[in-house]
Short mmCIF file of C-alpha atoms and ligand atoms in Angstrom, two decimals:
data_model
loop_
_atom_site.label_atom_id
_atom_site.label_comp_id
_atom_site.label_asym_id
_atom_site.label_seq_id
_atom_site.Cartn_x
_atom_site.Cartn_y
_atom_site.Cartn_z
CA MET A 1 -0.04 -0.08 0.09
CA SER A 2 1.28 3.33 -0.98
CA LEU A 3 0.54 4.87 2.36
CA SER A 4 2.39 2.50 4.25
CA LEU A 5 5.26 3.58 6.32
CA SER A 6 7.31 0.90 4.84
CA ALA A 7 6.27 1.69 1.17
CA GLU A 8 9.45 1.80 -1.10
CA GLN A 9 10.40 5.00 -2.84
CA PRO A 10 9.01 4.60 -6.35
CA ALA A 11 10.94 5.52 -9.56
CA ALA A 12 10.05 8.31 -11.41
CA PRO A 13 7.28 7.59 -14.01
CA ASP A 14 7.72 9.51 -17.39
CA VAL A 15 5.46 12.01 -16.56
CA ALA A 16 7.45 13.66 -13.95
CA ASP A 17 8.46 17.12 -14.38
CA ASP A 18 11.94 17.84 -12.79
CA GLY A 19 11.73 14.77 -10.34
CA VAL A 20 8.13 15.97 -9.36
CA TRP A 21 4.77 14.14 -10.23
CA LEU A 22 1.34 13.51 -8.78
CA GLU A 23 0.13 9.86 -7.92
CA CYS A 24 -3.13 8.43 -6.90
CA ILE A 25 -3.26 7.12 -3.45
CA GLU A 26 -6.00 4.61 -4.41
CA CYS A 27 -5.16 3.34 -7.95
CA GLY A 28 -1.42 4.54 -8.28
CA ASP A 29 -2.06 6.38 -11.68
CA THR A 30 0.63 9.20 -12.25
CA PHE A 31 0.18 12.48 -13.72
CA ALA A 32 2.55 15.60 -14.67
CA PRO A 33 2.32 18.14 -11.91
CA PHE A 34 2.07 21.38 -13.55
CA ASP A 35 0.53 20.72 -17.01
CA ASP A 36 -3.02 20.51 -16.10
CA VAL A 37 -5.45 21.71 -13.34
CA ARG A 38 -6.28 18.54 -11.56
CA TYR A 39 -7.14 17.71 -7.89
CA THR A 40 -8.14 14.15 -7.94
CA CYS A 41 -7.41 10.86 -9.95
CA ASP A 42 -8.71 11.05 -13.60
CA GLU A 43 -8.95 7.42 -13.51
CA CYS A 44 -10.81 6.66 -10.03
CA ASP A 45 -11.12 9.88 -8.57
CA GLY A 46 -8.90 8.79 -5.75
CA LEU A 47 -6.88 11.60 -3.59
CA LEU A 48 -3.48 12.61 -5.12
CA GLU A 49 -0.44 12.98 -3.51
CA VAL A 50 2.63 14.84 -4.59
CA ARG A 51 5.97 12.58 -5.21
CA TYR A 52 9.54 13.21 -5.67
CA ASP A 53 12.63 11.24 -7.05
CA GLU A 54 14.68 12.65 -4.34
CA LEU A 55 13.58 12.60 -0.73
CA PRO A 56 15.08 15.35 1.78
CA THR A 57 17.65 14.65 4.46
CA PHE A 58 18.01 16.90 7.43
CA ASP A 59 20.98 18.32 6.18
CA ASP A 60 19.35 19.33 3.10
CA PHE A 61 17.36 21.77 5.28
CA GLU A 62 18.75 25.48 5.66
CA GLY A 63 17.45 29.02 6.15
CA HIS A 64 14.09 30.35 7.96
CA GLY A 65 10.20 29.30 7.71
CA VAL A 66 8.52 27.18 5.30
CA TRP A 67 11.11 27.56 2.44
CA ARG A 68 13.75 26.35 4.91
CA TYR A 69 12.46 22.82 3.80
CA ALA A 70 12.29 23.48 0.04
CA ALA A 71 14.07 20.17 -0.40
CA ALA A 72 11.02 18.61 0.56
CA LEU A 73 8.94 20.67 -1.58
CA PRO A 74 8.09 21.05 -5.33
CA PHE A 75 9.78 24.63 -5.58
CA GLU A 76 12.71 26.33 -4.19
CA SER A 77 10.61 29.35 -3.15
CA GLY A 78 6.95 30.54 -3.41
CA VAL A 79 4.68 33.61 -2.85
CA SER A 80 5.79 34.39 0.72
CA ILE A 81 4.62 36.57 3.74
CA GLN A 82 7.40 34.76 5.97
CA GLU A 83 5.46 31.67 7.04
CA GLY A 84 6.59 29.16 9.32
CA SER A 85 9.33 28.95 12.35
CA THR A 86 6.69 29.14 14.78
CA PRO A 87 7.27 28.95 18.53
CA LEU A 88 7.58 25.41 20.24
CA TYR A 89 6.81 26.52 23.56
CA GLU A 90 7.43 25.00 27.07
CA VAL A 91 4.37 24.96 29.31
CA PRO A 92 5.78 23.80 32.71
CA ARG A 93 2.79 24.00 34.65
CA LEU A 94 0.40 22.37 31.94
CA GLU A 95 3.13 19.55 31.56
CA ASP A 96 3.05 19.04 35.43
CA GLU A 97 -0.81 19.12 35.73
CA ILE A 98 -1.29 16.76 32.55
CA GLY A 99 1.54 14.53 33.82
CA VAL A 100 3.62 13.74 30.82
CA LYS A 101 7.58 13.69 30.78
CA THR A 102 7.56 16.62 28.08
CA LEU A 103 4.89 18.72 26.83
CA ARG A 104 5.43 21.48 24.11
CA ILE A 105 2.93 23.54 22.41
CA LYS A 106 3.73 24.39 18.31
CA HIS A 107 1.58 27.45 18.21
CA GLU A 108 0.56 27.87 14.61
CA GLY A 109 -1.24 30.81 15.41
CA MET A 110 1.83 32.85 15.15
CA ASN A 111 1.89 32.60 11.49
CA PRO A 112 1.47 35.77 9.34
CA THR A 113 -2.32 35.47 8.99
CA GLY A 114 -2.83 33.63 12.30
CA SER A 115 -3.11 30.16 11.42
CA PHE A 116 -1.14 27.18 9.96
CA LYS A 117 -3.18 27.70 6.70
CA ASP A 118 -0.02 30.12 5.63
CA ARG A 119 2.22 27.12 5.13
CA GLY A 120 0.07 25.31 2.59
CA MET A 121 -0.89 28.59 0.80
CA THR A 122 2.64 29.68 0.26
CA VAL A 123 2.94 26.51 -1.85
CA GLY A 124 -0.46 26.28 -3.26
CA VAL A 125 -0.61 29.88 -4.68
CA GLN A 126 2.66 29.47 -6.06
CA VAL A 127 1.35 26.36 -8.08
CA ALA A 128 -1.54 28.59 -9.15
CA LYS A 129 0.82 31.06 -10.63
CA GLU A 130 2.81 28.19 -12.33
CA LEU A 131 -0.69 26.80 -13.74
CA CYS A 132 -1.57 30.72 -14.87
CA VAL A 133 -4.95 30.42 -13.45
CA GLY A 134 -7.13 33.42 -12.79
CA ARG A 135 -9.22 33.16 -9.91
CA LEU A 136 -8.32 31.10 -6.70
CA ALA A 137 -11.17 29.90 -4.39
CA CYS A 138 -11.78 27.86 -1.31
CA ALA A 139 -14.66 26.83 1.03
CA SER A 140 -13.69 27.63 4.53
CA THR A 141 -14.58 27.73 8.25
CA GLY A 142 -12.54 30.83 8.29
CA ASN A 143 -8.88 30.54 8.29
CA THR A 144 -8.32 29.14 4.96
CA SER A 145 -10.15 32.19 3.62
CA ALA A 146 -8.02 34.67 5.58
CA ALA A 147 -4.89 32.83 4.37
CA LEU A 148 -6.05 32.57 0.79
CA ALA A 149 -7.07 36.14 0.59
CA ALA A 150 -3.69 37.35 1.77
CA TYR A 151 -1.59 35.07 -0.25
CA GLY A 152 -3.78 35.40 -3.28
CA THR A 153 -3.61 39.21 -3.33
CA ARG A 154 0.15 38.93 -2.50
CA GLY A 155 0.44 36.88 -5.70
CA GLY A 156 -1.77 39.42 -7.79
CA MET A 157 -4.57 36.84 -8.16
CA GLU A 158 -8.38 37.32 -7.64
CA THR A 159 -9.75 35.50 -4.71
CA LEU A 160 -13.19 34.01 -3.92
CA VAL A 161 -14.26 32.53 -0.51
CA LEU A 162 -17.49 30.47 0.39
CA LEU A 163 -18.22 30.56 4.09
CA PRO A 164 -21.16 28.96 6.21
CA ALA A 165 -23.27 31.95 6.92
CA GLY A 166 -23.18 32.79 10.70
CA LYS A 167 -20.71 30.25 11.62
CA VAL A 168 -17.21 32.05 10.95
CA ALA A 169 -15.46 33.78 13.86
CA ALA A 170 -15.33 37.75 13.25
CA GLY A 171 -11.45 37.92 13.17
CA LYS A 172 -11.44 35.57 10.23
CA ILE A 173 -14.07 37.32 7.96
CA ALA A 174 -12.40 40.74 8.54
CA GLN A 175 -9.08 39.42 7.44
CA ALA A 176 -10.61 37.99 4.32
CA SER A 177 -12.44 41.04 3.71
CA LEU A 178 -9.42 43.51 4.04
CA HIS A 179 -7.14 41.32 2.24
CA ASP A 180 -9.64 41.85 -0.82
CA ALA A 181 -11.42 38.41 -1.15
CA ARG A 182 -15.05 38.32 -2.51
CA ILE A 183 -16.84 36.61 0.20
CA LEU A 184 -19.82 34.55 -0.49
CA GLU A 185 -22.03 33.54 2.63
CA VAL A 186 -23.55 30.30 1.90
CA ASP A 187 -26.79 29.31 3.55
CA GLY A 188 -25.43 25.75 4.58
CA ASN A 189 -22.45 24.25 6.57
CA PHE A 190 -18.79 23.80 5.72
CA ASP A 191 -19.42 20.63 3.69
CA ALA A 192 -22.09 22.27 1.61
CA CYS A 193 -19.68 25.03 0.82
CA LEU A 194 -16.90 22.71 -0.16
CA ASP A 195 -19.19 20.59 -2.45
CA ILE A 196 -19.97 23.77 -4.54
CA VAL A 197 -16.66 25.05 -4.68
CA GLN A 198 -15.53 21.86 -5.85
CA GLU A 199 -18.28 21.83 -8.68
CA LEU A 200 -16.98 25.28 -9.53
CA ALA A 201 -13.53 24.10 -9.71
CA ALA A 202 -14.58 21.08 -12.09
CA LYS A 203 -16.30 23.78 -14.34
CA GLY A 204 -13.19 25.53 -14.48
CA GLU A 205 -14.44 28.76 -12.89
CA VAL A 206 -11.92 28.73 -10.13
CA TYR A 207 -8.63 27.15 -8.81
CA LEU A 208 -9.41 25.31 -5.75
CA LEU A 209 -7.29 25.91 -2.79
CA ASN A 210 -8.49 23.69 0.02
CA SER A 211 -6.67 20.81 1.28
CA LEU A 212 -7.98 18.50 -1.23
CA ASN A 213 -5.32 20.25 -3.33
CA PRO A 214 -2.24 18.07 -3.03
CA PHE A 215 0.18 21.03 -3.02
CA ARG A 216 -1.13 22.64 0.09
CA LEU A 217 -0.60 19.63 2.05
CA GLU A 218 3.25 19.64 0.78
CA GLY A 219 3.65 23.21 2.77
CA GLN A 220 1.65 21.55 5.87
CA LYS A 221 4.47 18.95 6.08
CA THR A 222 6.59 21.72 7.42
CA ILE A 223 4.89 21.62 10.83
CA GLY A 224 6.16 18.25 11.36
CA LEU A 225 9.58 18.92 10.30
CA GLU A 226 9.79 21.79 12.52
CA ILE A 227 8.65 19.79 15.49
CA LEU A 228 10.89 17.09 14.73
CA GLU A 229 14.15 19.49 14.43
CA GLY A 230 12.82 21.43 17.51
CA PHE A 231 12.79 18.09 19.64
CA LEU A 232 16.11 16.70 18.20
CA ALA A 233 17.61 20.11 19.23
CA ASP A 234 16.32 20.11 22.78
CA TYR A 235 16.14 16.33 23.99
CA ASP A 236 18.09 14.72 21.13
CA THR A 237 15.14 12.77 20.29
CA VAL A 238 11.79 13.04 18.39
CA PRO A 239 8.56 13.38 20.20
CA ASP A 240 6.65 10.11 20.64
CA ARG A 241 3.35 11.69 20.14
CA ILE A 242 1.81 14.57 18.15
CA VAL A 243 -1.62 15.72 19.16
CA LEU A 244 -3.71 17.78 16.73
CA PRO A 245 -7.14 19.15 16.22
CA VAL A 246 -8.68 17.36 13.08
CA GLY A 247 -11.23 18.94 10.73
CA ASN A 248 -10.81 17.78 7.15
CA ALA A 249 -7.81 15.86 8.41
CA GLY A 250 -5.41 17.89 5.95
CA ASN A 251 -2.73 18.21 8.82
CA THR A 252 -2.83 14.86 10.07
CA SER A 253 -2.42 13.76 6.31
CA ALA A 254 0.56 16.08 5.93
CA LEU A 255 2.57 15.10 9.02
CA TYR A 256 1.94 11.48 8.13
CA LYS A 257 3.54 12.29 4.54
CA ALA A 258 6.51 14.15 6.28
CA PHE A 259 7.32 11.39 8.42
CA ARG A 260 6.90 8.60 5.70
CA GLU A 261 9.29 10.55 3.30
CA LEU A 262 11.95 10.89 6.45
CA VAL A 263 11.45 7.14 7.06
CA GLN A 264 11.93 6.27 3.27
CA ALA A 265 14.95 8.61 3.15
CA GLY A 266 16.33 6.58 6.10
CA GLU A 267 16.46 9.56 8.24
CA LEU A 268 13.91 8.43 10.69
CA ASP A 269 13.44 4.81 11.95
CA GLU A 270 10.11 3.45 11.55
CA ASP A 271 9.53 2.91 15.30
CA ASP A 272 10.27 6.31 16.13
CA VAL A 273 7.65 7.91 14.10
CA PRO A 274 5.43 10.12 16.38
CA LYS A 275 1.85 8.74 17.17
CA LEU A 276 -0.44 10.93 15.25
CA THR A 277 -3.27 11.55 17.72
CA GLY A 278 -6.30 13.21 16.28
CA VAL A 279 -8.85 15.30 18.38
CA GLN A 280 -12.40 16.16 17.27
CA ALA A 281 -15.19 18.08 18.89
CA GLU A 282 -17.83 15.85 20.19
CA GLY A 283 -20.47 17.46 17.73
CA ALA A 284 -18.25 17.10 14.68
CA ALA A 285 -16.43 13.58 15.31
CA PRO A 286 -16.51 11.53 12.05
CA MET A 287 -12.82 10.54 12.32
CA VAL A 288 -13.00 9.44 15.55
CA GLU A 289 -16.08 7.46 15.00
CA ALA A 290 -14.13 5.68 12.15
CA ILE A 291 -11.12 4.92 14.52
CA GLU A 292 -13.06 3.90 17.01
CA ASN A 293 -15.12 1.37 14.97
CA ASP A 294 -12.05 0.47 12.92
CA ALA A 295 -13.91 1.49 9.73
CA ASP A 296 -12.19 1.69 6.30
CA GLU A 297 -14.22 4.87 5.63
CA VAL A 298 -15.48 7.66 7.21
CA ARG A 299 -19.19 8.31 7.58
CA ARG A 300 -20.30 11.75 6.58
CA TRP A 301 -22.21 13.73 9.33
CA ASP A 302 -24.82 16.13 8.07
CA ASP A 303 -25.69 17.76 11.23
CA VAL A 304 -22.36 19.09 13.00
CA GLU A 305 -22.11 21.73 15.81
CA THR A 306 -19.27 22.74 18.25
CA ARG A 307 -18.16 26.21 19.45
CA ALA A 308 -15.03 25.41 18.03
CA THR A 309 -16.50 26.75 14.42
CA ALA A 310 -12.77 26.05 12.70
CA ILE A 311 -13.40 22.44 13.10
CA ARG A 312 -17.17 22.17 12.49
CA ILE A 313 -16.81 19.61 9.85
CA GLY A 314 -18.87 16.49 9.01
CA ASN A 315 -16.93 15.11 5.70
CA PRO A 316 -13.23 15.12 6.45
CA VAL A 317 -12.24 15.07 2.62
CA ASN A 318 -8.59 13.83 3.49
CA ALA A 319 -9.66 11.02 5.58
CA PRO A 320 -8.39 8.33 3.06
CA LYS A 321 -4.70 9.74 3.79
CA ALA A 322 -5.22 10.58 7.54
CA LEU A 323 -6.75 7.12 8.65
CA PRO A 324 -3.67 5.13 7.41
CA GLY A 325 -1.53 7.86 9.21
CA ILE A 326 -3.32 7.44 12.56
CA ARG A 327 -3.20 3.66 12.30
CA GLU A 328 0.19 3.18 10.99
CA THR A 329 1.74 5.55 13.65
CA GLY A 330 0.21 3.58 16.54
CA GLY A 331 -2.02 6.82 17.35
CA THR A 332 -5.42 7.40 18.06
CA ALA A 333 -8.48 9.87 17.95
CA VAL A 334 -10.63 11.28 20.53
CA ALA A 335 -13.51 13.68 20.87
CA VAL A 336 -13.73 16.38 23.41
CA SER A 337 -16.92 18.52 24.60
CA ASP A 338 -17.00 22.19 24.23
CA GLU A 339 -16.75 22.81 27.91
CA GLU A 340 -13.22 20.50 27.73
CA ILE A 341 -12.14 22.83 24.80
CA THR A 342 -12.82 25.97 26.69
CA ASP A 343 -11.14 24.66 29.78
CA ALA A 344 -7.93 23.90 27.74
CA GLN A 345 -8.15 27.26 26.13
CA ARG A 346 -8.14 28.79 29.52
CA SER A 347 -5.11 26.52 30.58
CA LEU A 348 -3.13 27.60 27.36
CA ALA A 349 -4.11 31.41 28.22
CA ALA A 350 -2.74 30.67 31.71
CA GLU A 351 0.76 30.04 30.31
CA GLY A 352 0.44 33.08 28.08
CA ILE A 353 -0.62 31.37 24.97
CA GLY A 354 -3.60 32.53 23.26
CA VAL A 355 -5.47 30.20 20.96
CA GLU A 356 -8.90 30.14 19.34
CA PRO A 357 -11.09 27.20 20.52
CA ALA A 358 -10.37 24.52 17.79
CA SER A 359 -6.59 24.98 18.74
CA ALA A 360 -7.38 24.05 22.28
CA ALA A 361 -8.92 20.82 21.33
CA SER A 362 -5.49 19.26 21.13
CA VAL A 363 -4.70 20.07 24.54
CA ALA A 364 -8.30 18.94 25.91
CA GLY A 365 -7.70 15.65 23.94
CA LEU A 366 -4.32 15.10 25.56
CA ARG A 367 -5.69 15.60 29.14
CA LYS A 368 -8.64 13.32 28.37
CA LEU A 369 -6.28 10.53 26.89
CA ARG A 370 -3.95 11.08 29.71
CA ASP A 371 -6.70 10.74 32.26
CA GLU A 372 -8.01 7.62 30.61
CA GLY A 373 -4.47 6.15 30.52
CA VAL A 374 -3.90 5.80 26.97
CA VAL A 375 -1.11 8.45 27.13
CA ASP A 376 1.53 7.23 29.35
CA ASP A 377 3.25 9.61 31.86
CA ASP A 378 6.77 8.88 30.33
CA GLU A 379 6.03 10.46 27.05
CA ARG A 380 7.27 13.37 25.14
CA VAL A 381 4.31 14.84 23.56
CA ALA A 382 3.96 17.96 21.15
CA CYS A 383 0.32 19.51 20.96
CA LEU A 384 -0.34 21.51 17.94
CA THR A 385 -2.24 24.77 18.25
CA THR A 386 -3.51 25.76 14.95
CA GLY A 387 -5.01 29.41 15.13
CA HIS A 388 -4.54 32.50 17.32
CA LEU A 389 -7.00 33.71 20.12
CA LEU A 390 -7.70 36.99 18.11
CA LYS A 391 -9.14 34.94 15.42
CA ASP A 392 -12.37 34.49 17.41
CA PRO A 393 -12.58 37.48 19.89
CA ASP A 394 -16.10 36.43 20.78
CA ALA A 395 -15.32 33.03 22.25
CA ALA A 396 -11.98 34.40 23.75
CA ALA A 397 -14.17 37.13 25.59
CA ALA A 398 -16.79 34.42 26.57
CA ALA A 399 -14.04 32.23 28.06
CA GLY A 400 -12.42 34.94 30.13
CA GLY A 401 -13.64 37.38 32.80
CA ASP A 402 -16.04 40.16 32.51
CA PRO A 403 -14.40 43.86 32.47
CA GLU A 404 -15.64 45.76 35.54
CA PRO A 405 -17.11 49.03 35.15
CA VAL A 406 -15.38 51.87 37.62
CA PRO A 407 -15.69 55.70 37.70
CA ALA A 408 -13.17 57.82 36.06
CA ASP A 409 -11.38 58.82 39.23
CA THR A 410 -8.46 57.18 41.23
CA ASP A 411 -10.60 57.23 44.53
CA GLY A 412 -13.18 55.52 43.01
CA VAL A 413 -11.01 52.89 41.33
CA LEU A 414 -9.23 52.44 44.70
CA LYS A 415 -12.54 51.95 46.27
CA HIS A 416 -13.76 49.47 43.83
CA LEU A 417 -10.31 47.48 44.08
CA HIS A 418 -10.34 47.28 47.95
CA GLN A 419 -14.23 46.36 48.08
N1 F0G B 1 -7.49 24.08 13.53
C1 F0G B 1 -8.03 25.37 12.89
C2 F0G B 1 -7.81 26.44 13.85
C3 F0G B 1 -8.58 25.38 11.65
O1 F0G B 1 -8.80 26.35 11.10
C4 F0G B 1 -8.79 24.12 10.98
C5 F0G B 1 -9.30 23.96 9.62
C6 F0G B 1 -8.27 22.87 11.84
C7 F0G B 1 -7.92 22.91 12.89
C8 F0G B 1 -8.49 21.57 11.00
O2 F0G B 1 -7.26 21.49 10.39
O3 F0G B 1 -8.83 20.53 8.21
O4 F0G B 1 -6.06 20.00 8.47
O5 F0G B 1 -7.68 18.69 9.90
N2 F0G B 1 -9.88 24.74 8.98
C9 F0G B 1 -10.17 24.98 7.63
C10 F0G B 1 -10.81 26.07 7.09
C11 F0G B 1 -11.34 24.11 7.29
O6 F0G B 1 -11.73 26.29 6.23
O7 F0G B 1 -10.30 27.43 7.76
P1 F0G B 1 -7.32 19.94 9.20
#
C-alpha cells in the first residue's frame, strides 16, 4: 500500500517534471504535476499525492520558515509572507498538571495570518501561478479564507471564498474582507460550501485551494519537520506523540507524509515516528467514529455543531490519507466536549498562549487521553495549536472574565479595588 510507512520509494514515471509528479493514492496512476489543473485522479477520483524522485535529509534543510524545507517541496521558493518557524513553547505548569514527561506547544497561530494555513498557501498559490490560473477559491470555516485572501492578493490574483453563513469567527471574516477576497456567505455548513466550490473548480471557474489540493499539504508538512527538528535540538530525540485538532484531516495527512518521506529517506526509524493523535469536537467527530469502529471509510455527518467553529466539519475529505496515518503510527483519535475545549483554552491562556477554540482541542484531547491512561506519563508530547486567540474574539471574551465598570477617578478605582 502506497501510504504504508514501509513503502518503497517509487521510481520517477515518464510524466515527472524535474523529479516531481502526482500519484493517486488509490490506483497508483501518475500525472504530470504542472501541465493541467487536477485535484483528484482522472481514473478513479482518488486523492492525489505529490511525489519526488529525491527525498530530503535533515542536512538539506537550511534557512528560515517554510522554505527552509525547500528540499521537501516542489519549488525553491513561493509567494511568501514569511510563514513558518513558529514557536515550540514550553508549558511547565500544564506539563505537570497533565502529567507527561515533556509537553511542548507548537503554536501555529503565530503565522502571518494567524493560522497554519499560511504554510499550505505559500506553496499552493505558487502552483496557481505556475498554472497561470485566474481566480483562486476555497470553502472555509474561516482560516483558509483569511490565508487564501492574503496570499492570493500578494500573488496578484483574485480570490473567492465560500463561508457557512453565521458560523465563521469575526477575525477571520475581517481578514478575508480586508485582504480583498470576494466573500460569499452560503446558507449551509462548511461541507456544503466545499461541495459547491469543488463543482465550480470542476467547471473551470476557479482554482481550488482547499486541502484537497495536494500541493497545500506539501507546505503543511513543514509543521512536522519543525517539530522534529525542535525536539531533536532540545532532547536529542523526536516526540513520542503529536496531538492535533482535526477538521478535514489535512494536517494529519501532511504530517504523516512528512514522516513517511523521512523514513523512506532513511532519516527516521519507522519505530520512532510520532503517534499521530487526532482530536475532534464531540459534535463533529466522524474521524473519531471511524477510528473507534475500525472502519475503512468515514461516515459523513450532516448535522455538526461545536463552539470550535474552525473544526465544525462533518465530511473530512482527507480521511483516506489520514486514517492510515493515525493507524500506522500507532496513534488514536478522541472527541472532546465544548466545555473541555474551553477549559483547555483557559489553561493555555494561563501559560500566556492565546489560541482559538479549535486549537485548544489538542490540549483537551491530550488531557482526556492521559486521564484515560491511553497516554503514558513518560511520553514526550507535542500539541499543535492551529490558530490565534484573536481569530475568535467572541469565544475568547466568553471564556475570560468580564470587564468591571469603574468611575473615572482614582478614589473611585481604589474603592472598587478594595471592596
Ligand atoms: N484548527 C483550525 C484553527 C482550523 O482552522 C482548521 C481547519 C483545523 C484545525 C483543522 O485542520 O482540516 O487540517 O484537519 N480549518 C479549515 C478552514 C477547514 O477552512 O479554515 P484540518
